[in-house]
Short mmCIF file of C-alpha atoms in Angstrom, two decimals:
data_model
loop_
_atom_site.label_atom_id
_atom_site.label_comp_id
_atom_site.label_asym_id
_atom_site.label_seq_id
_atom_site.Cartn_x
_atom_site.Cartn_y
_atom_site.Cartn_z
CA UNK A 1 -36.16 75.28 -90.33
CA UNK A 2 -35.56 73.81 -86.84
CA UNK A 3 -35.01 69.83 -87.23
CA UNK A 4 -38.23 67.87 -85.99
CA UNK A 5 -36.35 64.61 -86.22
CA UNK A 6 -36.88 62.60 -82.80
CA UNK A 7 -35.44 59.68 -81.04
CA UNK A 8 -37.68 58.28 -78.78
CA UNK A 9 -36.67 55.49 -76.42
CA UNK A 10 -34.66 54.51 -79.51
CA UNK A 11 -37.19 54.58 -82.36
CA UNK A 12 -36.49 57.44 -84.80
CA UNK A 13 -39.41 59.06 -86.58
CA UNK A 14 -39.18 62.47 -88.94
CA UNK A 15 -41.47 64.40 -86.32
CA UNK A 16 -42.70 64.02 -82.93
CA UNK A 17 -46.26 63.79 -84.04
CA UNK A 18 -47.69 60.69 -83.84
CA UNK A 19 -51.44 59.09 -84.08
CA UNK A 20 -52.72 57.56 -80.96
CA UNK A 21 -54.06 54.34 -80.77
CA UNK A 22 -57.77 55.00 -82.03
CA UNK A 23 -60.18 54.70 -84.48
CA UNK A 24 -57.74 56.73 -87.16
CA UNK A 25 -55.38 53.82 -86.49
CA UNK A 26 -57.57 50.84 -87.09
CA UNK A 27 -56.49 49.44 -90.72
CA UNK A 28 -53.67 49.77 -93.25
CA UNK A 29 -55.82 52.35 -95.38
CA UNK A 30 -56.06 54.80 -92.83
CA UNK A 31 -52.36 54.42 -91.61
CA UNK A 32 -50.94 54.73 -95.24
CA UNK A 33 -52.93 58.06 -95.72
CA UNK A 34 -51.82 59.15 -92.18
CA UNK A 35 -47.83 58.53 -93.24
CA UNK A 36 -48.37 60.00 -96.94
CA UNK A 37 -50.16 62.97 -94.93
CA UNK A 38 -46.68 63.07 -93.00
CA UNK A 39 -47.27 61.79 -89.60
CA UNK A 40 -44.34 61.09 -87.61
CA UNK A 41 -45.30 57.77 -86.35
CA UNK A 42 -48.80 55.54 -85.65
CA UNK A 43 -49.70 53.51 -82.70
CA UNK A 44 -52.10 50.76 -84.40
CA UNK A 45 -55.64 50.60 -82.75
CA UNK A 46 -55.72 48.10 -79.90
CA UNK A 47 -55.13 44.54 -80.80
CA UNK A 48 -56.82 41.91 -78.85
CA UNK A 49 -56.18 37.88 -78.12
CA UNK A 50 -57.53 35.56 -80.57
CA UNK A 51 -60.62 33.96 -79.24
CA UNK A 52 -64.38 35.32 -79.34
CA UNK A 53 -64.71 38.09 -81.62
CA UNK A 54 -64.97 41.89 -80.35
CA UNK A 55 -68.17 43.14 -81.08
CA UNK A 56 -68.83 46.57 -81.25
CA UNK A 57 -72.15 48.73 -81.32
CA UNK A 58 -73.76 49.60 -84.81
CA UNK A 59 -75.53 52.57 -83.61
CA UNK A 60 -73.63 55.93 -82.60
CA UNK A 61 -70.03 55.70 -80.85
CA UNK A 62 -69.46 58.98 -80.21
CA UNK A 63 -70.96 61.75 -77.89
CA UNK A 64 -69.61 65.37 -78.64
CA UNK A 65 -69.21 68.51 -76.26
CA UNK A 66 -69.59 71.94 -78.34
CA UNK A 67 -67.81 74.78 -78.13
CA UNK A 68 -68.94 78.10 -79.94
CA UNK A 69 -69.98 77.54 -83.56
CA UNK A 70 -70.11 74.01 -82.95
CA UNK A 71 -66.07 73.59 -82.34
CA UNK A 72 -65.50 70.46 -80.74
CA UNK A 73 -64.24 70.47 -77.45
CA UNK A 74 -64.50 66.80 -76.45
CA UNK A 75 -65.61 63.25 -77.79
CA UNK A 76 -66.87 60.80 -75.70
CA UNK A 77 -66.18 57.48 -77.46
CA UNK A 78 -67.95 53.87 -76.73
CA UNK A 79 -65.85 52.23 -79.55
CA UNK A 80 -64.21 49.25 -78.27
CA UNK A 81 -60.76 47.67 -79.47
CA UNK A 82 -60.21 46.37 -82.78
CA UNK A 83 -62.95 44.09 -84.08
CA UNK A 84 -60.99 43.02 -87.11
CA UNK A 85 -59.14 39.62 -86.82
CA UNK A 86 -55.51 39.51 -85.16
CA UNK A 87 -54.05 38.03 -88.31
CA UNK A 88 -55.65 40.45 -90.43
CA UNK A 89 -53.87 43.62 -88.33
CA UNK A 90 -50.70 41.81 -88.11
CA UNK A 91 -50.34 40.98 -91.74
CA UNK A 92 -51.39 45.05 -92.33
CA UNK A 93 -48.74 46.12 -90.19
CA UNK A 94 -46.11 43.94 -91.24
CA UNK A 95 -46.92 45.71 -95.24
CA UNK A 96 -46.71 49.22 -93.74
CA UNK A 97 -43.79 48.94 -91.97
CA UNK A 98 -42.09 47.80 -95.10
CA UNK A 99 -43.26 50.46 -96.84
CA UNK A 100 -42.68 53.14 -94.62
CA UNK A 101 -39.14 51.76 -92.69
CA UNK A 102 -38.68 55.75 -91.73
CA UNK A 103 -41.90 56.08 -89.53
CA UNK A 104 -42.60 54.75 -86.32
CA UNK A 105 -44.97 51.84 -85.76
CA UNK A 106 -46.15 50.70 -82.31
CA UNK A 107 -48.49 48.16 -81.85
CA UNK A 108 -51.16 48.60 -79.05
CA UNK A 109 -51.97 45.32 -77.11
CA UNK A 110 -54.87 44.51 -74.84
CA UNK A 111 -55.08 40.91 -73.71
CA UNK A 112 -56.18 39.20 -70.41
CA UNK A 113 -54.18 39.66 -67.29
CA UNK A 114 -52.67 36.09 -67.68
CA UNK A 115 -48.66 35.55 -68.45
CA UNK A 116 -49.86 33.19 -71.22
CA UNK A 117 -52.19 35.45 -73.00
CA UNK A 118 -49.12 37.77 -73.43
CA UNK A 119 -46.70 35.07 -74.16
CA UNK A 120 -48.81 33.87 -76.81
CA UNK A 121 -49.29 37.32 -78.43
CA UNK A 122 -46.07 39.00 -78.28
CA UNK A 123 -43.88 36.93 -80.71
CA UNK A 124 -46.68 37.28 -83.36
CA UNK A 125 -46.16 41.08 -83.15
CA UNK A 126 -42.64 40.98 -83.08
CA UNK A 127 -42.87 39.22 -86.50
CA UNK A 128 -44.57 42.47 -88.00
CA UNK A 129 -41.15 44.36 -87.46
CA UNK A 130 -43.33 46.70 -85.47
CA UNK A 131 -40.69 49.58 -83.64
CA UNK A 132 -42.42 48.70 -80.58
CA UNK A 133 -45.21 47.70 -78.26
CA UNK A 134 -47.81 50.09 -75.98
CA UNK A 135 -49.79 48.24 -73.26
CA UNK A 136 -53.21 49.78 -73.03
CA UNK A 137 -53.98 50.06 -69.42
CA UNK A 138 -55.96 52.92 -69.88
CA UNK A 139 -59.42 52.36 -71.84
CA UNK A 140 -62.07 53.00 -69.35
CA UNK A 141 -65.26 51.48 -71.05
CA UNK A 142 -65.95 48.11 -72.20
CA UNK A 143 -62.73 46.53 -72.14
CA UNK A 144 -62.35 47.33 -68.65
CA UNK A 145 -65.65 45.55 -67.29
CA UNK A 146 -64.11 42.47 -68.70
CA UNK A 147 -60.61 42.82 -66.20
CA UNK A 148 -58.46 44.68 -68.94
CA UNK A 149 -57.97 48.30 -69.62
CA UNK A 150 -58.50 50.74 -67.16
CA UNK A 151 -59.14 48.07 -65.06
CA UNK A 152 -55.27 46.97 -65.10
CA UNK A 153 -54.17 50.56 -64.99
CA UNK A 154 -55.68 51.34 -61.66
CA UNK A 155 -53.77 48.42 -59.91
CA UNK A 156 -50.18 49.55 -59.96
CA UNK A 157 -49.21 45.50 -58.88
CA UNK A 158 -50.88 44.60 -61.93
CA UNK A 159 -49.73 47.31 -64.57
CA UNK A 160 -45.73 46.05 -62.79
CA UNK A 161 -46.45 42.75 -63.38
CA UNK A 162 -47.77 42.81 -67.18
CA UNK A 163 -44.77 44.93 -67.90
CA UNK A 164 -42.22 42.27 -66.68
CA UNK A 165 -44.12 39.81 -68.66
CA UNK A 166 -43.86 41.77 -71.66
CA UNK A 167 -40.11 42.72 -71.21
CA UNK A 168 -39.33 39.35 -70.80
CA UNK A 169 -41.07 37.91 -73.73
CA UNK A 170 -40.67 40.97 -76.30
CA UNK A 171 -37.23 42.59 -77.38
CA UNK A 172 -38.17 45.85 -78.59
CA UNK A 173 -39.30 48.79 -76.56
CA UNK A 174 -42.52 48.69 -74.42
CA UNK A 175 -44.64 51.88 -73.50
CA UNK A 176 -47.18 51.56 -70.89
CA UNK A 177 -50.36 53.81 -71.80
CA UNK A 178 -51.87 54.68 -68.24
CA UNK A 179 -55.41 55.71 -67.44
CA UNK A 180 -56.35 59.17 -65.70
CA UNK A 181 -59.28 57.55 -63.96
CA UNK A 182 -57.02 57.42 -60.92
CA UNK A 183 -56.40 59.55 -57.78
CA UNK A 184 -52.73 59.71 -57.93
CA UNK A 185 -51.03 59.22 -61.51
CA UNK A 186 -47.61 58.74 -60.09
CA UNK A 187 -48.22 55.54 -58.18
CA UNK A 188 -48.80 53.40 -61.85
CA UNK A 189 -46.03 55.45 -63.54
CA UNK A 190 -43.72 54.13 -60.93
CA UNK A 191 -45.40 50.54 -61.09
CA UNK A 192 -44.50 50.77 -65.12
CA UNK A 193 -40.87 51.97 -64.24
CA UNK A 194 -40.50 48.97 -61.63
CA UNK A 195 -41.52 46.45 -64.27
CA UNK A 196 -39.09 47.72 -66.75
CA UNK A 197 -41.09 49.96 -69.06
CA UNK A 198 -39.22 51.87 -71.67
CA UNK A 199 -41.86 54.82 -71.33
CA UNK A 200 -45.04 55.55 -70.69
CA UNK A 201 -47.57 57.46 -72.69
CA UNK A 202 -50.70 59.39 -71.23
CA UNK A 203 -53.35 60.23 -70.69
CA UNK A 204 -55.77 57.94 -72.07
CA UNK A 205 -59.38 58.82 -72.20
CA UNK A 206 -61.46 59.83 -69.15
CA UNK A 207 -64.46 57.91 -68.07
CA UNK A 208 -67.72 60.38 -69.02
CA UNK A 209 -71.11 60.79 -69.97
CA UNK A 210 -70.79 63.98 -72.21
CA UNK A 211 -74.50 64.79 -72.32
CA UNK A 212 -78.42 63.39 -71.51
CA UNK A 213 -81.12 63.62 -74.14
CA UNK A 214 -83.75 65.26 -72.54
CA UNK A 215 -86.42 63.77 -74.69
CA UNK A 216 -85.74 60.36 -73.92
CA UNK A 217 -83.74 60.54 -71.06
CA UNK A 218 -80.86 58.42 -72.40
CA UNK A 219 -77.15 59.41 -72.00
CA UNK A 220 -75.70 60.23 -75.37
CA UNK A 221 -74.65 58.19 -77.91
CA UNK A 222 -77.90 56.27 -77.18
CA UNK A 223 -78.31 52.79 -78.27
CA UNK A 224 -81.61 51.60 -78.62
CA UNK A 225 -82.78 54.05 -75.77
CA UNK A 226 -79.50 53.24 -73.58
CA UNK A 227 -76.40 54.87 -72.99
CA UNK A 228 -73.17 54.47 -71.15
CA UNK A 229 -70.32 55.73 -69.87
CA UNK A 230 -67.08 56.20 -72.26
CA UNK A 231 -63.88 57.65 -72.71
CA UNK A 232 -63.63 61.50 -73.05
CA UNK A 233 -60.62 63.04 -75.29
CA UNK A 234 -59.92 66.18 -76.98
CA UNK A 235 -59.32 70.00 -76.27
CA UNK A 236 -60.95 69.61 -72.68
CA UNK A 237 -58.77 67.05 -71.60
CA UNK A 238 -55.34 68.81 -71.98
CA UNK A 239 -55.30 70.58 -68.80
CA UNK A 240 -55.66 67.32 -66.83
CA UNK A 241 -53.29 65.37 -69.21
CA UNK A 242 -50.39 68.08 -68.83
CA UNK A 243 -50.72 68.10 -65.20
CA UNK A 244 -50.31 64.51 -65.22
CA UNK A 245 -47.35 64.56 -67.44
CA UNK A 246 -45.82 66.90 -64.82
CA UNK A 247 -46.25 65.14 -62.18
CA UNK A 248 -44.48 62.13 -63.59
CA UNK A 249 -41.41 63.77 -65.12
CA UNK A 250 -41.04 65.72 -61.53
CA UNK A 251 -41.39 62.56 -59.66
CA UNK A 252 -37.92 61.91 -58.26
CA UNK A 253 -38.91 58.08 -58.32
CA UNK A 254 -39.91 58.44 -62.01
CA UNK A 255 -37.76 61.57 -63.36
CA UNK A 256 -35.76 60.55 -66.45
CA UNK A 257 -39.02 58.10 -67.28
CA UNK A 258 -39.70 58.88 -70.97
CA UNK A 259 -43.08 60.18 -71.75
CA UNK A 260 -45.34 59.97 -74.67
CA UNK A 261 -47.76 62.95 -74.32
CA UNK A 262 -51.29 62.42 -75.04
CA UNK A 263 -54.46 64.45 -74.58
CA UNK A 264 -56.14 67.36 -76.52
CA UNK A 265 -52.87 68.21 -78.53
CA UNK A 266 -54.58 70.43 -81.62
CA UNK A 267 -52.01 72.50 -82.46
CA UNK A 268 -48.27 73.04 -82.19
CA UNK A 269 -48.46 75.25 -79.21
CA UNK A 270 -50.30 72.36 -77.60
CA UNK A 271 -47.37 69.90 -78.47
CA UNK A 272 -44.81 72.29 -77.51
CA UNK A 273 -46.52 72.59 -74.24
CA UNK A 274 -46.55 68.82 -73.66
CA UNK A 275 -42.74 68.58 -74.64
CA UNK A 276 -41.63 71.75 -72.30
CA UNK A 277 -43.15 69.50 -69.72
CA UNK A 278 -41.31 66.45 -70.38
CA UNK A 279 -42.63 64.56 -73.41
CA UNK A 280 -40.45 63.09 -75.76
CA UNK A 281 -43.01 63.31 -78.55
CA UNK A 282 -46.68 63.55 -78.74
CA UNK A 283 -49.87 61.42 -79.87
CA UNK A 284 -52.98 63.19 -81.12
CA UNK A 285 -56.45 61.57 -82.06
CA UNK A 286 -59.27 63.93 -81.66
CA UNK A 287 -57.81 66.44 -83.88
CA UNK A 288 -57.17 64.24 -86.66
CA UNK A 289 -61.01 63.07 -86.52
CA UNK A 290 -62.26 66.62 -86.33
CA UNK A 291 -59.89 68.06 -89.27
CA UNK A 292 -58.42 65.46 -90.98
CA UNK A 293 -54.98 63.99 -91.17
CA UNK A 294 -53.48 67.07 -92.82
CA UNK A 295 -53.42 69.10 -89.86
CA UNK A 296 -49.88 67.81 -89.12
CA UNK A 297 -48.90 69.98 -91.95
CA UNK A 298 -49.93 72.76 -89.53
CA UNK A 299 -48.44 71.25 -86.38
CA UNK A 300 -44.95 70.33 -88.27
CA UNK A 301 -44.74 74.13 -89.79
CA UNK A 302 -45.68 75.59 -86.62
CA UNK A 303 -43.51 73.78 -84.39
CA UNK A 304 -40.34 74.52 -86.41
CA UNK A 305 -41.15 78.16 -86.85
CA UNK A 306 -41.38 78.77 -82.96
CA UNK A 307 -38.25 76.68 -82.29
CA UNK A 308 -36.60 78.84 -85.15
CA UNK A 309 -37.37 82.01 -83.33
CA UNK A 310 -36.21 80.52 -79.98
CA UNK A 311 -33.21 79.46 -81.37
CA UNK A 312 -33.91 75.64 -80.56
CA UNK A 313 -32.32 73.57 -83.15
CA UNK A 314 -33.64 70.01 -81.86
CA UNK A 315 -36.85 69.42 -80.29
CA UNK A 316 -34.98 67.51 -77.36
CA UNK A 317 -33.49 70.87 -76.63
CA UNK A 318 -37.38 71.70 -75.49
CA UNK A 319 -37.98 68.40 -73.48
CA UNK A 320 -38.55 69.32 -69.78
CA UNK A 321 -37.43 72.87 -70.06
CA UNK A 322 -40.58 74.00 -67.88
CA UNK A 323 -40.62 71.29 -65.47
CA UNK A 324 -38.40 73.08 -62.61
CA UNK A 325 -40.96 75.60 -63.02
CA UNK A 326 -43.48 73.37 -61.68
CA UNK A 327 -43.94 73.43 -58.01
CA UNK A 328 -46.14 72.61 -54.90
CA UNK A 329 -48.61 75.66 -54.07
CA UNK A 330 -46.36 76.06 -50.38
CA UNK A 331 -43.49 76.93 -52.33
CA UNK A 332 -45.11 80.09 -54.50
CA UNK A 333 -43.83 83.41 -53.68
CA UNK A 334 -46.53 85.26 -51.53
CA UNK A 335 -44.75 88.56 -51.82
CA UNK A 336 -45.18 88.56 -55.86
CA UNK A 337 -47.82 91.23 -55.84
CA UNK A 338 -49.48 92.20 -59.34
CA UNK A 339 -52.49 94.55 -60.04
CA UNK A 340 -54.69 94.94 -63.34
CA UNK A 341 -53.97 97.54 -65.90
CA UNK A 342 -57.29 98.43 -68.26
CA UNK A 343 -55.81 99.83 -71.66
CA UNK A 344 -58.22 102.45 -72.20
CA UNK A 345 -57.68 102.76 -75.97
CA UNK A 346 -57.96 98.91 -76.50
CA UNK A 347 -61.37 98.89 -74.17
CA UNK A 348 -64.37 98.39 -76.20
CA UNK A 349 -66.32 99.16 -73.02
CA UNK A 350 -68.42 95.63 -72.77
CA UNK A 351 -68.52 95.92 -69.21
CA UNK A 352 -67.76 92.07 -68.79
CA UNK A 353 -64.55 92.37 -66.16
CA UNK A 354 -66.81 94.82 -64.20
CA UNK A 355 -69.69 92.36 -64.06
CA UNK A 356 -67.30 89.65 -63.29
CA UNK A 357 -65.49 91.33 -60.89
CA UNK A 358 -68.63 93.12 -58.95
CA UNK A 359 -70.83 89.98 -58.80
CA UNK A 360 -68.21 87.22 -58.41
CA UNK A 361 -64.88 88.84 -57.21
CA UNK A 362 -63.74 91.51 -55.39
CA UNK A 363 -65.56 94.51 -56.32
CA UNK A 364 -62.03 95.84 -57.73
CA UNK A 365 -63.48 97.80 -60.88
CA UNK A 366 -65.61 100.72 -60.97
CA UNK A 367 -67.39 102.37 -63.77
CA UNK A 368 -66.66 106.05 -64.53
CA UNK A 369 -68.68 108.23 -66.56
CA UNK A 370 -68.57 107.26 -70.15
CA UNK A 371 -68.58 103.67 -69.61
CA UNK A 372 -64.81 104.04 -68.38
CA UNK A 373 -63.53 100.97 -66.33
CA UNK A 374 -61.11 101.49 -64.00
CA UNK A 375 -59.05 99.06 -61.61
CA UNK A 376 -59.25 99.98 -57.82
CA UNK A 377 -56.27 98.78 -56.60
CA UNK A 378 -56.98 98.79 -52.88
CA UNK A 379 -59.35 96.06 -53.73
CA UNK A 380 -57.45 94.07 -56.47
CA UNK A 381 -56.30 90.73 -54.81
CA UNK A 382 -54.74 89.91 -58.55
CA UNK A 383 -57.36 87.27 -59.18
CA UNK A 384 -56.71 87.51 -63.16
CA UNK A 385 -60.57 86.99 -63.56
CA UNK A 386 -60.95 90.26 -65.53
CA UNK A 387 -58.25 89.15 -67.88
CA UNK A 388 -59.73 85.94 -68.59
CA UNK A 389 -63.13 87.01 -69.38
CA UNK A 390 -62.13 90.16 -71.73
CA UNK A 391 -62.65 89.63 -75.03
CA UNK A 392 -59.85 91.52 -76.26
CA UNK A 393 -56.41 90.45 -76.02
CA UNK A 394 -54.05 92.08 -74.08
CA UNK A 395 -56.59 94.91 -73.27
CA UNK A 396 -56.42 93.77 -69.21
CA UNK A 397 -52.98 93.09 -68.18
CA UNK A 398 -51.23 92.17 -64.88
CA UNK A 399 -48.59 94.71 -63.59
CA UNK A 400 -46.27 93.49 -60.83
CA UNK A 401 -45.64 96.19 -58.22
CA UNK A 402 -41.79 96.68 -57.71
CA UNK A 403 -40.30 95.64 -54.70
CA UNK A 404 -40.09 98.48 -52.10
CA UNK A 405 -43.57 99.90 -53.19
CA UNK A 406 -46.55 99.78 -51.01
CA UNK A 407 -49.45 97.47 -51.71
CA UNK A 408 -52.38 99.86 -51.58
CA UNK A 409 -54.87 97.00 -50.47
CA UNK A 410 -52.94 95.81 -47.44
CA UNK A 411 -50.82 98.89 -46.53
CA UNK A 412 -47.79 96.70 -46.68
CA UNK A 413 -44.02 96.97 -48.41
CA UNK A 414 -43.47 94.65 -51.05
CA UNK A 415 -40.49 92.83 -50.32
CA UNK A 416 -38.87 89.37 -51.44
CA UNK A 417 -38.07 88.51 -47.82
CA UNK A 418 -40.17 85.57 -47.77
CA UNK A 419 -39.53 84.10 -50.95
CA UNK A 420 -42.04 81.20 -50.58
CA UNK A 421 -45.00 79.97 -47.87
CA UNK A 422 -42.78 77.62 -46.32
CA UNK A 423 -41.11 80.25 -44.34
CA UNK A 424 -43.61 82.91 -44.24
CA UNK A 425 -44.14 83.77 -40.58
CA UNK A 426 -48.09 83.38 -41.36
CA UNK A 427 -47.40 79.57 -42.10
CA UNK A 428 -47.66 77.59 -38.93
CA UNK A 429 -45.29 75.37 -40.05
CA UNK A 430 -42.45 78.08 -40.72
CA UNK A 431 -40.72 77.53 -37.37
CA UNK A 432 -40.74 73.47 -38.21
CA UNK A 433 -39.20 74.33 -41.61
CA UNK A 434 -36.62 76.25 -40.14
#
């Protein structure tokens, strides 16, 4: 079996699967159960400064978006950072780290954006023996209204400033957790790097309202007839997270900055995708909340078996392998021509491809006697919609036309003369590019 041991910014763990800072990592009992189940690391639920206690709601804290058969696609969370005393958390962290020295234990921290507050808490965290800290600059609800969480993460200057404080007053690795509630993720990542961050983690939750009760007209979860925006996570946010991870990995100003990938990791395949886009490890929350801690067994086994089949012996060999293939739209090859092909033996004659194409696409599928569906090459623009809506895997595929063939739709010979849009004669900037 492939070796899943990872060395992330000098922090060694037996596998790349860490639990994210969230309800599952709120206390010693949970974390011990997680480590016993096989998780490689844990980011302890966010610690706050001593002072007025954090008070959470006593009503529902989660709103859910369901798929078919009540599959959890996303969870909206209005829970705040830990409401347990700081000293209690620190004592528990020290005990856990002492008993599980081979596992990664990271302390998530969120205190006011004041140097004194960070200077005060960091030595106390260091005494626990934690392997590092994660600065929570992402929480979009509750704490952001108090000038913390995403209120800091949305201002690159604040990110750089606080990161510098932490690097000055704390000797172990500093990870900066980024908010997705921003236009361009590259700017906060650059700020974290400029501040001396050892790594970034992303994404934190997305500000959201998942649903509205149409009987009470209150957003869910509802507290005494009122609702609030919360943080959205789960499989539904994975595409957003993948894109943001890739943006940081391929940005020349942050290239080489270690990344901990977060956002909808539910299977080993999800993890492999994040890792291939530049993440050195992954953090998981919603999957554990939905299926329990033992899901990590499937993740570890699946990742290891896939690595074996691909000939990879370590996770580091996969990190960033997909990054060179992520590009801007203008560099895509406009002479790469494909057409949809329907496997008549696999077709169950449901007609979903026809309905989708006829009503919402390019009228490139026709019905023949006996409910036989065939592609009209002259109309097919290779949009892939028929493949996406077909309920039978691999029944419809996209077949590339070879160089020299005539595209029935345009009448032009397929050629690689222009490799990308930058140099294509239809691009008004082509001459400038030359």
